[in-house]
Amino acid sequence: MKLRKATAASAIALALAVSVTACGGGKKNDDSSGGGKKITVGIKFDQPGIGQKTPQGYSGFDVDVATYVAKKLGYSADQIEWKESKSADRETMLQRGDVDFIVASYSITPERQQKVDFAGPYLLAHQDVLIRADENTIKSPSDLNKKKLCSVTGSTSAQNVHDKLAPKAQLRQYPTYSACLTGLQSKAIDALTTDDSILAGYAAQSQFKGKFKLGGLKMTNENYGIGVKKGSDLKAKINKALEAMVSDGSWKTAVEKNFGPADYKNEPAPKIGDIKS
C-alpha cells in the first residue's frame, strides 16, 4: 500500500514538473519588445510643454529629449517605460535604481550634485513671470511690488521674488499652476512665477493661446540636466546624445514644437558642462 502511494506521488510530481517547465519556457520567450530590452525614464506627468501624461500618451520637451537620448542608447520609443518623477522624489529614485535616468525640469545645483550625477545641461531656463497679454506695467522685478504674485503651494519661486527682488509683492499660493492661470485670467492675481520654460508650456495650451505672455525678467538661471545615478557610465553616453540632438537640429525642432505657441524666447542650446550661475 505504501509502495503504491509512493509511486502515485512520484508520478504526480513528475507530471507537475513537466507542466511547470513547459509553462516557464513559454513565458520566458513571451516578450512584446522582441528581446526584453527596456529602459526606465523619469519625467514629470503634470507639466504641459515639459512632461505630461495624457490619454494619448506622453508629450513635452523633456519627453522629446528623453526619447531622442534613449534612441541613441539603443532603445526604441516602445521600449521606454515612463515613471513619474515628482520633484521631491528624484534623487531617491536615482539612488534606489527605480529609473535609469531622469529628464524632469531638473535644475543642476551643487546640493543635488552631491547625491546624483548630471548629464548636460540641455536647456537654460530662467525664473520669470507669466502675465496677461494686455499687461504693460510689469517690466522689471521691482514692478511686482504691490502686485498679487502667484505660485503653487510648496514652491519657493514666489517667496524668492518677495525676499530678494520685490519685498512688497503680495504672495498668493494656489494648489496647482492651472489654478494660478485661472486666477490670472480672472484678474484675481497679477502674475504667476516659476521657470520660464514651465510657464511657456502652460501658456502654449490651446485654451490659453493669445491670453498670456512671458515677462522676460530672467530672475535666475536654471540649468536643466539629465539626472543619473552617482558614478553611472550613462552620463558620458547621454552627453554625446545631447550633442547629436543639437547638431542635427532635433533640439531646435523640439523647442519650437513645445514652446513656440507661447512665443518663448529660449536661450541657445547650452554646451555640455557649461552651467550658468
PDB file of C-alpha atoms in Angstrom:
ATOM      1  CA  MET A   1       0.000   0.000   0.000  1.00  0.00           C
ATOM      2  CA  LYS A   2       2.778   2.367   0.922  1.00  0.00           C
ATOM      3  CA  LEU A   3       4.644   1.467  -2.292  1.00  0.00           C
ATOM      4  CA  ARG A   4       1.594   2.230  -4.454  1.00  0.00           C
ATOM      5  CA  LYS A   5       1.148   5.619  -2.682  1.00  0.00           C
ATOM      6  CA  ALA A   6       4.799   6.487  -3.209  1.00  0.00           C
ATOM      7  CA  THR A   7       4.638   5.515  -6.868  1.00  0.00           C
ATOM      8  CA  ALA A   8       1.489   7.585  -7.401  1.00  0.00           C
ATOM      9  CA  ALA A   9       3.040  10.575  -5.630  1.00  0.00           C
ATOM     10  CA  SER A  10       6.149  10.312  -7.792  1.00  0.00           C
ATOM     11  CA  ALA A  11       4.071  10.245 -10.951  1.00  0.00           C
ATOM     12  CA  ILE A  12       2.135  13.359  -9.891  1.00  0.00           C
ATOM     13  CA  ALA A  13       5.346  15.194  -9.019  1.00  0.00           C
ATOM     14  CA  LEU A  14       6.853  14.286 -12.398  1.00  0.00           C
ATOM     15  CA  ALA A  15       3.770  15.489 -14.235  1.00  0.00           C
ATOM     16  CA  LEU A  16       3.792  18.801 -12.349  1.00  0.00           C
ATOM     17  CA  ALA A  17       7.482  19.304 -13.089  1.00  0.00           C
ATOM     18  CA  VAL A  18       6.916  18.774 -16.803  1.00  0.00           C
ATOM     19  CA  SER A  19       3.943  21.144 -16.749  1.00  0.00           C
ATOM     20  CA  VAL A  20       5.834  23.908 -14.894  1.00  0.00           C
ATOM     21  CA  THR A  21       8.831  23.576 -17.225  1.00  0.00           C
ATOM     22  CA  ALA A  22       6.615  23.919 -20.270  1.00  0.00           C
ATOM     23  CA  CYS A  23       4.797  26.977 -18.873  1.00  0.00           C
ATOM     24  CA  GLY A  24       8.009  28.608 -17.733  1.00  0.00           C
ATOM     25  CA  GLY A  25       9.659  28.168 -21.100  1.00  0.00           C
ATOM     26  CA  GLY A  26       6.689  29.726 -22.875  1.00  0.00           C
ATOM     27  CA  LYS A  27       6.603  32.731 -20.546  1.00  0.00           C
ATOM     28  CA  LYS A  28      10.331  33.357 -20.850  1.00  0.00           C
ATOM     29  CA  ASN A  29      10.087  33.807 -24.604  1.00  0.00           C
ATOM     30  CA  ASP A  30       6.854  35.850 -24.474  1.00  0.00           C
ATOM     31  CA  ASP A  31       8.112  39.426 -24.719  1.00  0.00           C
ATOM     32  CA  SER A  32       6.412  42.006 -26.917  1.00  0.00           C
ATOM     33  CA  SER A  33       9.635  44.017 -27.367  1.00  0.00           C
ATOM     34  CA  GLY A  34      11.323  41.093 -29.070  1.00  0.00           C
ATOM     35  CA  GLY A  35      14.138  40.634 -26.594  1.00  0.00           C
ATOM     36  CA  GLY A  36      13.012  42.132 -23.331  1.00  0.00           C
ATOM     37  CA  LYS A  37      15.260  45.205 -23.545  1.00  0.00           C
ATOM     38  CA  LYS A  38      13.729  48.138 -21.689  1.00  0.00           C
ATOM     39  CA  ILE A  39      14.892  51.449 -20.255  1.00  0.00           C
ATOM     40  CA  THR A  40      13.115  53.284 -17.460  1.00  0.00           C
ATOM     41  CA  VAL A  41      12.959  57.075 -17.640  1.00  0.00           C
ATOM     42  CA  GLY A  42      11.630  59.528 -15.082  1.00  0.00           C
ATOM     43  CA  ILE A  43       9.628  62.549 -16.270  1.00  0.00           C
ATOM     44  CA  LYS A  44       7.004  64.928 -14.950  1.00  0.00           C
ATOM     45  CA  PHE A  45       3.441  63.836 -15.632  1.00  0.00           C
ATOM     46  CA  ASP A  46       1.743  67.190 -14.976  1.00  0.00           C
ATOM     47  CA  GLN A  47       3.684  69.907 -16.806  1.00  0.00           C
ATOM     48  CA  PRO A  48       2.262  70.780 -20.248  1.00  0.00           C
ATOM     49  CA  GLY A  49       5.019  71.506 -22.737  1.00  0.00           C
ATOM     50  CA  ILE A  50       7.612  69.869 -20.456  1.00  0.00           C
ATOM     51  CA  GLY A  51       6.339  66.438 -19.449  1.00  0.00           C
ATOM     52  CA  GLN A  52       2.696  65.467 -19.418  1.00  0.00           C
ATOM     53  CA  LYS A  53       0.752  62.231 -19.332  1.00  0.00           C
ATOM     54  CA  THR A  54      -2.387  62.403 -21.450  1.00  0.00           C
ATOM     55  CA  PRO A  55      -4.936  59.850 -22.685  1.00  0.00           C
ATOM     56  CA  GLN A  56      -2.994  59.867 -25.967  1.00  0.00           C
ATOM     57  CA  GLY A  57       0.373  59.166 -24.317  1.00  0.00           C
ATOM     58  CA  TYR A  58       3.269  61.322 -23.164  1.00  0.00           C
ATOM     59  CA  SER A  59       4.250  64.716 -24.545  1.00  0.00           C
ATOM     60  CA  GLY A  60       6.517  67.688 -23.899  1.00  0.00           C
ATOM     61  CA  PHE A  61      10.049  68.921 -24.468  1.00  0.00           C
ATOM     62  CA  ASP A  62      11.541  66.641 -21.802  1.00  0.00           C
ATOM     63  CA  VAL A  63       9.733  63.674 -23.346  1.00  0.00           C
ATOM     64  CA  ASP A  64      11.185  64.523 -26.761  1.00  0.00           C
ATOM     65  CA  VAL A  65      14.684  64.883 -25.285  1.00  0.00           C
ATOM     66  CA  ALA A  66      14.374  61.615 -23.365  1.00  0.00           C
ATOM     67  CA  THR A  67      13.069  59.746 -26.399  1.00  0.00           C
ATOM     68  CA  TYR A  68      15.951  61.023 -28.545  1.00  0.00           C
ATOM     69  CA  VAL A  69      18.528  60.097 -25.898  1.00  0.00           C
ATOM     70  CA  ALA A  70      17.015  56.636 -25.435  1.00  0.00           C
ATOM     71  CA  LYS A  71      17.172  56.037 -29.188  1.00  0.00           C
ATOM     72  CA  LYS A  72      20.878  56.945 -29.212  1.00  0.00           C
ATOM     73  CA  LEU A  73      21.357  54.469 -26.363  1.00  0.00           C
ATOM     74  CA  GLY A  74      19.749  51.741 -28.465  1.00  0.00           C
ATOM     75  CA  TYR A  75      16.118  51.834 -27.317  1.00  0.00           C
ATOM     76  CA  SER A  76      13.079  52.474 -29.474  1.00  0.00           C
ATOM     77  CA  ALA A  77      10.150  54.539 -28.190  1.00  0.00           C
ATOM     78  CA  ASP A  78       8.130  51.438 -27.313  1.00  0.00           C
ATOM     79  CA  GLN A  79      10.995  50.150 -25.156  1.00  0.00           C
ATOM     80  CA  ILE A  80      10.791  53.153 -22.820  1.00  0.00           C
ATOM     81  CA  GLU A  81       9.000  52.718 -19.516  1.00  0.00           C
ATOM     82  CA  TRP A  82       7.939  56.140 -18.243  1.00  0.00           C
ATOM     83  CA  LYS A  83       7.811  56.795 -14.497  1.00  0.00           C
ATOM     84  CA  GLU A  84       6.503  59.890 -12.766  1.00  0.00           C
ATOM     85  CA  SER A  85       9.332  61.744 -11.044  1.00  0.00           C
ATOM     86  CA  LYS A  86       7.994  64.327  -8.640  1.00  0.00           C
ATOM     87  CA  SER A  87      10.483  66.993  -7.592  1.00  0.00           C
ATOM     88  CA  ALA A  88      10.914  65.706  -4.043  1.00  0.00           C
ATOM     89  CA  ASP A  89      11.460  62.102  -5.200  1.00  0.00           C
ATOM     90  CA  ARG A  90      14.061  62.492  -7.948  1.00  0.00           C
ATOM     91  CA  GLU A  91      17.303  61.885  -6.020  1.00  0.00           C
ATOM     92  CA  THR A  92      15.807  58.924  -4.157  1.00  0.00           C
ATOM     93  CA  MET A  93      14.540  57.334  -7.377  1.00  0.00           C
ATOM     94  CA  LEU A  94      18.007  57.511  -8.914  1.00  0.00           C
ATOM     95  CA  GLN A  95      19.785  56.265  -5.801  1.00  0.00           C
ATOM     96  CA  ARG A  96      17.422  53.278  -5.492  1.00  0.00           C
ATOM     97  CA  GLY A  97      17.706  52.431  -9.184  1.00  0.00           C
ATOM     98  CA  ASP A  98      13.983  52.950  -9.828  1.00  0.00           C
ATOM     99  CA  VAL A  99      14.895  54.719 -13.084  1.00  0.00           C
ATOM    100  CA  ASP A 100      17.871  54.740 -15.438  1.00  0.00           C
ATOM    101  CA  PHE A 101      17.781  58.488 -15.903  1.00  0.00           C
ATOM    102  CA  ILE A 102      15.511  61.459 -15.174  1.00  0.00           C
ATOM    103  CA  VAL A 103      14.511  64.278 -17.529  1.00  0.00           C
ATOM    104  CA  ALA A 104      12.104  66.396 -15.489  1.00  0.00           C
ATOM    105  CA  SER A 105      12.871  70.151 -15.499  1.00  0.00           C
ATOM    106  CA  TYR A 106      15.686  69.055 -13.179  1.00  0.00           C
ATOM    107  CA  SER A 107      17.907  72.050 -12.347  1.00  0.00           C
ATOM    108  CA  ILE A 108      21.565  71.255 -11.675  1.00  0.00           C
ATOM    109  CA  THR A 109      22.564  72.547  -8.226  1.00  0.00           C
ATOM    110  CA  PRO A 110      25.614  71.894  -6.005  1.00  0.00           C
ATOM    111  CA  GLU A 111      23.390  70.255  -3.399  1.00  0.00           C
ATOM    112  CA  ARG A 112      21.921  67.812  -5.897  1.00  0.00           C
ATOM    113  CA  GLN A 113      25.330  67.078  -7.415  1.00  0.00           C
ATOM    114  CA  GLN A 114      26.405  65.645  -4.074  1.00  0.00           C
ATOM    115  CA  LYS A 115      23.718  62.962  -4.431  1.00  0.00           C
ATOM    116  CA  VAL A 116      23.446  62.289  -8.174  1.00  0.00           C
ATOM    117  CA  ASP A 117      25.313  62.991 -11.410  1.00  0.00           C
ATOM    118  CA  PHE A 118      24.019  65.156 -14.247  1.00  0.00           C
ATOM    119  CA  ALA A 119      24.462  64.996 -17.985  1.00  0.00           C
ATOM    120  CA  GLY A 120      24.002  68.263 -19.811  1.00  0.00           C
ATOM    121  CA  PRO A 121      22.744  70.872 -19.323  1.00  0.00           C
ATOM    122  CA  TYR A 122      20.300  70.574 -22.222  1.00  0.00           C
ATOM    123  CA  LEU A 123      18.266  73.748 -21.559  1.00  0.00           C
ATOM    124  CA  LEU A 124      18.956  77.050 -19.838  1.00  0.00           C
ATOM    125  CA  ALA A 125      15.734  78.351 -18.310  1.00  0.00           C
ATOM    126  CA  HIS A 126      15.125  81.347 -16.050  1.00  0.00           C
ATOM    127  CA  GLN A 127      12.680  82.188 -13.330  1.00  0.00           C
ATOM    128  CA  ASP A 128      10.168  84.523 -14.922  1.00  0.00           C
ATOM    129  CA  VAL A 129       6.564  85.669 -14.647  1.00  0.00           C
ATOM    130  CA  LEU A 130       3.526  84.948 -16.774  1.00  0.00           C
ATOM    131  CA  ILE A 131       1.189  87.906 -17.145  1.00  0.00           C
ATOM    132  CA  ARG A 132      -1.925  88.771 -19.119  1.00  0.00           C
ATOM    133  CA  ALA A 133      -1.326  89.659 -22.748  1.00  0.00           C
ATOM    134  CA  ASP A 134      -2.577  93.220 -22.182  1.00  0.00           C
ATOM    135  CA  GLU A 135      -0.423  93.798 -19.062  1.00  0.00           C
ATOM    136  CA  ASN A 136       2.082  96.599 -19.656  1.00  0.00           C
ATOM    137  CA  THR A 137       3.052  97.685 -16.131  1.00  0.00           C
ATOM    138  CA  ILE A 138       5.330  94.758 -15.244  1.00  0.00           C
ATOM    139  CA  LYS A 139       8.659  95.247 -16.996  1.00  0.00           C
ATOM    140  CA  SER A 140      11.147  94.508 -14.194  1.00  0.00           C
ATOM    141  CA  PRO A 141      11.160  92.514 -10.937  1.00  0.00           C
ATOM    142  CA  SER A 142      10.619  95.689  -8.895  1.00  0.00           C
ATOM    143  CA  ASP A 143       7.340  96.249 -10.748  1.00  0.00           C
ATOM    144  CA  LEU A 144       5.984  93.229  -8.871  1.00  0.00           C
ATOM    145  CA  ASN A 145       5.818  95.303  -5.680  1.00  0.00           C
ATOM    146  CA  LYS A 146       2.178  95.584  -4.563  1.00  0.00           C
ATOM    147  CA  LYS A 147       1.186  93.082  -7.263  1.00  0.00           C
ATOM    148  CA  LYS A 148      -0.576  89.827  -6.417  1.00  0.00           C
ATOM    149  CA  LEU A 149       2.012  87.174  -7.235  1.00  0.00           C
ATOM    150  CA  CYS A 150       1.004  83.520  -7.512  1.00  0.00           C
ATOM    151  CA  SER A 151       2.922  80.266  -7.268  1.00  0.00           C
ATOM    152  CA  VAL A 152       1.938  76.733  -6.307  1.00  0.00           C
ATOM    153  CA  THR A 153       1.848  75.562  -2.725  1.00  0.00           C
ATOM    154  CA  GLY A 154       5.267  74.255  -1.701  1.00  0.00           C
ATOM    155  CA  SER A 155       7.175  76.181  -4.367  1.00  0.00           C
ATOM    156  CA  THR A 156       9.818  78.702  -3.326  1.00  0.00           C
ATOM    157  CA  SER A 157       9.615  80.772  -6.517  1.00  0.00           C
ATOM    158  CA  ALA A 158       7.262  83.490  -5.288  1.00  0.00           C
ATOM    159  CA  GLN A 159       8.953  83.628  -1.895  1.00  0.00           C
ATOM    160  CA  ASN A 160      12.336  84.161  -3.575  1.00  0.00           C
ATOM    161  CA  VAL A 161      10.951  87.123  -5.509  1.00  0.00           C
ATOM    162  CA  HIS A 162       9.450  88.570  -2.336  1.00  0.00           C
ATOM    163  CA  ASP A 163      12.631  88.093  -0.296  1.00  0.00           C
ATOM    164  CA  LYS A 164      15.162  89.293  -2.870  1.00  0.00           C
ATOM    165  CA  LEU A 165      13.534  91.443  -5.539  1.00  0.00           C
ATOM    166  CA  ALA A 166      10.082  92.765  -4.650  1.00  0.00           C
ATOM    167  CA  PRO A 167       9.521  92.876  -0.861  1.00  0.00           C
ATOM    168  CA  LYS A 168       6.065  94.393  -1.221  1.00  0.00           C
ATOM    169  CA  ALA A 169       4.755  91.724  -3.578  1.00  0.00           C
ATOM    170  CA  GLN A 170       1.543  90.161  -2.295  1.00  0.00           C
ATOM    171  CA  LEU A 171       2.088  86.400  -2.325  1.00  0.00           C
ATOM    172  CA  ARG A 172      -0.736  84.067  -3.257  1.00  0.00           C
ATOM    173  CA  GLN A 173      -0.441  80.280  -3.098  1.00  0.00           C
ATOM    174  CA  TYR A 174      -2.693  78.102  -5.244  1.00  0.00           C
ATOM    175  CA  PRO A 175      -2.739  74.286  -5.293  1.00  0.00           C
ATOM    176  CA  THR A 176      -1.778  73.977  -8.995  1.00  0.00           C
ATOM    177  CA  TYR A 177      -0.386  76.063 -11.828  1.00  0.00           C
ATOM    178  CA  SER A 178      -3.685  75.616 -13.637  1.00  0.00           C
ATOM    179  CA  ALA A 179      -5.446  77.269 -10.698  1.00  0.00           C
ATOM    180  CA  CYS A 180      -2.963  80.154 -10.905  1.00  0.00           C
ATOM    181  CA  LEU A 181      -3.744  80.531 -14.600  1.00  0.00           C
ATOM    182  CA  THR A 182      -7.458  80.696 -13.866  1.00  0.00           C
ATOM    183  CA  GLY A 183      -6.768  83.385 -11.261  1.00  0.00           C
ATOM    184  CA  LEU A 184      -4.590  85.259 -13.726  1.00  0.00           C
ATOM    185  CA  GLN A 185      -7.296  85.139 -16.342  1.00  0.00           C
ATOM    186  CA  SER A 186      -9.955  86.415 -13.907  1.00  0.00           C
ATOM    187  CA  LYS A 187      -7.575  89.125 -12.582  1.00  0.00           C
ATOM    188  CA  ALA A 188      -7.632  87.640  -9.083  1.00  0.00           C
ATOM    189  CA  ILE A 189      -3.830  87.654  -9.403  1.00  0.00           C
ATOM    190  CA  ASP A 190      -1.472  89.793 -11.456  1.00  0.00           C
ATOM    191  CA  ALA A 191       1.377  87.404 -12.226  1.00  0.00           C
ATOM    192  CA  LEU A 192       2.420  83.769 -11.944  1.00  0.00           C
ATOM    193  CA  THR A 193       6.065  82.907 -11.328  1.00  0.00           C
ATOM    194  CA  THR A 194       8.208  79.820 -11.896  1.00  0.00           C
ATOM    195  CA  ASP A 195      10.680  78.715 -14.616  1.00  0.00           C
ATOM    196  CA  ASP A 196      10.010  80.371 -17.964  1.00  0.00           C
ATOM    197  CA  SER A 197      10.015  77.003 -19.742  1.00  0.00           C
ATOM    198  CA  ILE A 198       7.223  75.739 -17.486  1.00  0.00           C
ATOM    199  CA  LEU A 199       5.271  78.973 -17.920  1.00  0.00           C
ATOM    200  CA  ALA A 200       5.680  78.725 -21.699  1.00  0.00           C
ATOM    201  CA  GLY A 201       4.369  75.182 -21.647  1.00  0.00           C
ATOM    202  CA  TYR A 202       1.203  76.221 -19.858  1.00  0.00           C
ATOM    203  CA  ALA A 203       0.687  79.340 -21.968  1.00  0.00           C
ATOM    204  CA  ALA A 204       1.097  77.274 -25.140  1.00  0.00           C
ATOM    205  CA  GLN A 205      -2.021  75.209 -24.370  1.00  0.00           C
ATOM    206  CA  SER A 206      -4.738  75.796 -26.949  1.00  0.00           C
ATOM    207  CA  GLN A 207      -7.263  77.141 -24.419  1.00  0.00           C
ATOM    208  CA  PHE A 208      -4.811  79.861 -23.336  1.00  0.00           C
ATOM    209  CA  LYS A 209      -3.398  80.825 -26.728  1.00  0.00           C
ATOM    210  CA  GLY A 210      -3.020  84.603 -27.010  1.00  0.00           C
ATOM    211  CA  LYS A 211      -4.214  85.278 -23.458  1.00  0.00           C
ATOM    212  CA  PHE A 212      -0.870  85.388 -21.646  1.00  0.00           C
ATOM    213  CA  LYS A 213       2.740  86.370 -22.249  1.00  0.00           C
ATOM    214  CA  LEU A 214       6.087  85.917 -20.543  1.00  0.00           C
ATOM    215  CA  GLY A 215       7.540  88.934 -18.777  1.00  0.00           C
ATOM    216  CA  GLY A 216      11.104  88.149 -19.869  1.00  0.00           C
ATOM    217  CA  LEU A 217      12.532  89.115 -16.458  1.00  0.00           C
ATOM    218  CA  LYS A 218      15.173  86.325 -16.241  1.00  0.00           C
ATOM    219  CA  MET A 219      15.443  86.441 -12.453  1.00  0.00           C
ATOM    220  CA  THR A 220      17.533  83.282 -12.076  1.00  0.00           C
ATOM    221  CA  ASN A 221      19.437  80.761 -14.203  1.00  0.00           C
ATOM    222  CA  GLU A 222      18.014  77.231 -14.190  1.00  0.00           C
ATOM    223  CA  ASN A 223      20.353  74.740 -15.872  1.00  0.00           C
ATOM    224  CA  TYR A 224      18.256  71.683 -16.738  1.00  0.00           C
ATOM    225  CA  GLY A 225      20.249  68.465 -16.608  1.00  0.00           C
ATOM    226  CA  ILE A 226      19.547  64.770 -17.031  1.00  0.00           C
ATOM    227  CA  GLY A 227      19.965  63.032 -13.700  1.00  0.00           C
ATOM    228  CA  VAL A 228      21.707  59.650 -13.423  1.00  0.00           C
ATOM    229  CA  LYS A 229      22.894  57.560 -10.509  1.00  0.00           C
ATOM    230  CA  LYS A 230      26.175  58.704  -8.973  1.00  0.00           C
ATOM    231  CA  GLY A 231      29.076  57.170 -10.897  1.00  0.00           C
ATOM    232  CA  SER A 232      26.909  55.871 -13.766  1.00  0.00           C
ATOM    233  CA  ASP A 233      28.618  55.478 -17.147  1.00  0.00           C
ATOM    234  CA  LEU A 234      25.354  56.685 -18.710  1.00  0.00           C
ATOM    235  CA  LYS A 235      26.426  60.275 -18.093  1.00  0.00           C
ATOM    236  CA  ALA A 236      29.042  60.280 -20.867  1.00  0.00           C
ATOM    237  CA  LYS A 237      26.740  58.428 -23.279  1.00  0.00           C
ATOM    238  CA  ILE A 238      23.864  60.836 -22.652  1.00  0.00           C
ATOM    239  CA  ASN A 239      26.152  63.830 -23.147  1.00  0.00           C
ATOM    240  CA  LYS A 240      27.089  62.501 -26.601  1.00  0.00           C
ATOM    241  CA  ALA A 241      23.412  62.015 -27.407  1.00  0.00           C
ATOM    242  CA  LEU A 242      22.605  65.594 -26.368  1.00  0.00           C
ATOM    243  CA  GLU A 243      25.408  66.944 -28.564  1.00  0.00           C
ATOM    244  CA  ALA A 244      23.992  64.984 -31.503  1.00  0.00           C
ATOM    245  CA  MET A 245      20.482  66.296 -30.811  1.00  0.00           C
ATOM    246  CA  VAL A 246      21.730  69.869 -31.064  1.00  0.00           C
ATOM    247  CA  SER A 247      23.925  69.305 -34.116  1.00  0.00           C
ATOM    248  CA  ASP A 248      21.265  67.557 -36.215  1.00  0.00           C
ATOM    249  CA  GLY A 249      18.577  70.175 -35.474  1.00  0.00           C
ATOM    250  CA  SER A 250      16.318  67.937 -33.388  1.00  0.00           C
ATOM    251  CA  TRP A 251      16.791  70.103 -30.279  1.00  0.00           C
ATOM    252  CA  LYS A 252      15.597  73.252 -32.046  1.00  0.00           C
ATOM    253  CA  THR A 253      12.643  71.386 -33.536  1.00  0.00           C
ATOM    254  CA  ALA A 254      11.601  70.152 -30.078  1.00  0.00           C
ATOM    255  CA  VAL A 255      11.831  73.668 -28.601  1.00  0.00           C
ATOM    256  CA  GLU A 256       9.696  75.192 -31.348  1.00  0.00           C
ATOM    257  CA  LYS A 257       7.158  72.375 -31.196  1.00  0.00           C
ATOM    258  CA  ASN A 258       6.582  72.557 -27.433  1.00  0.00           C
ATOM    259  CA  PHE A 259       7.157  76.234 -26.589  1.00  0.00           C
ATOM    260  CA  GLY A 260       6.623  78.091 -29.873  1.00  0.00           C
ATOM    261  CA  PRO A 261       2.916  78.897 -29.383  1.00  0.00           C
ATOM    262  CA  ALA A 262       3.841  80.886 -26.234  1.00  0.00           C
ATOM    263  CA  ASP A 263       6.402  82.986 -28.132  1.00  0.00           C
ATOM    264  CA  TYR A 264       9.106  81.653 -25.824  1.00  0.00           C
ATOM    265  CA  LYS A 265      12.431  83.421 -26.329  1.00  0.00           C
ATOM    266  CA  ASN A 266      14.619  80.455 -25.500  1.00  0.00           C
ATOM    267  CA  GLU A 267      18.346  80.628 -24.888  1.00  0.00           C
ATOM    268  CA  PRO A 268      20.626  78.870 -27.412  1.00  0.00           C
ATOM    269  CA  ALA A 269      21.336  75.224 -26.647  1.00  0.00           C
ATOM    270  CA  PRO A 270      23.911  75.190 -23.832  1.00  0.00           C
ATOM    271  CA  LYS A 271      27.241  73.462 -24.230  1.00  0.00           C
ATOM    272  CA  ILE A 272      27.761  70.299 -22.210  1.00  0.00           C
ATOM    273  CA  GLY A 273      29.162  71.153 -18.792  1.00  0.00           C
ATOM    274  CA  ASP A 274      28.507  74.906 -19.148  1.00  0.00           C
ATOM    275  CA  ILE A 275      26.483  75.635 -16.026  1.00  0.00           C
ATOM    276  CA  LYS A 276      25.438  79.274 -15.637  1.00  0.00           C
ATOM    277  CA  SER A 277      25.377  80.532 -12.045  1.00  0.00           C
TER     278      SER A 277
END
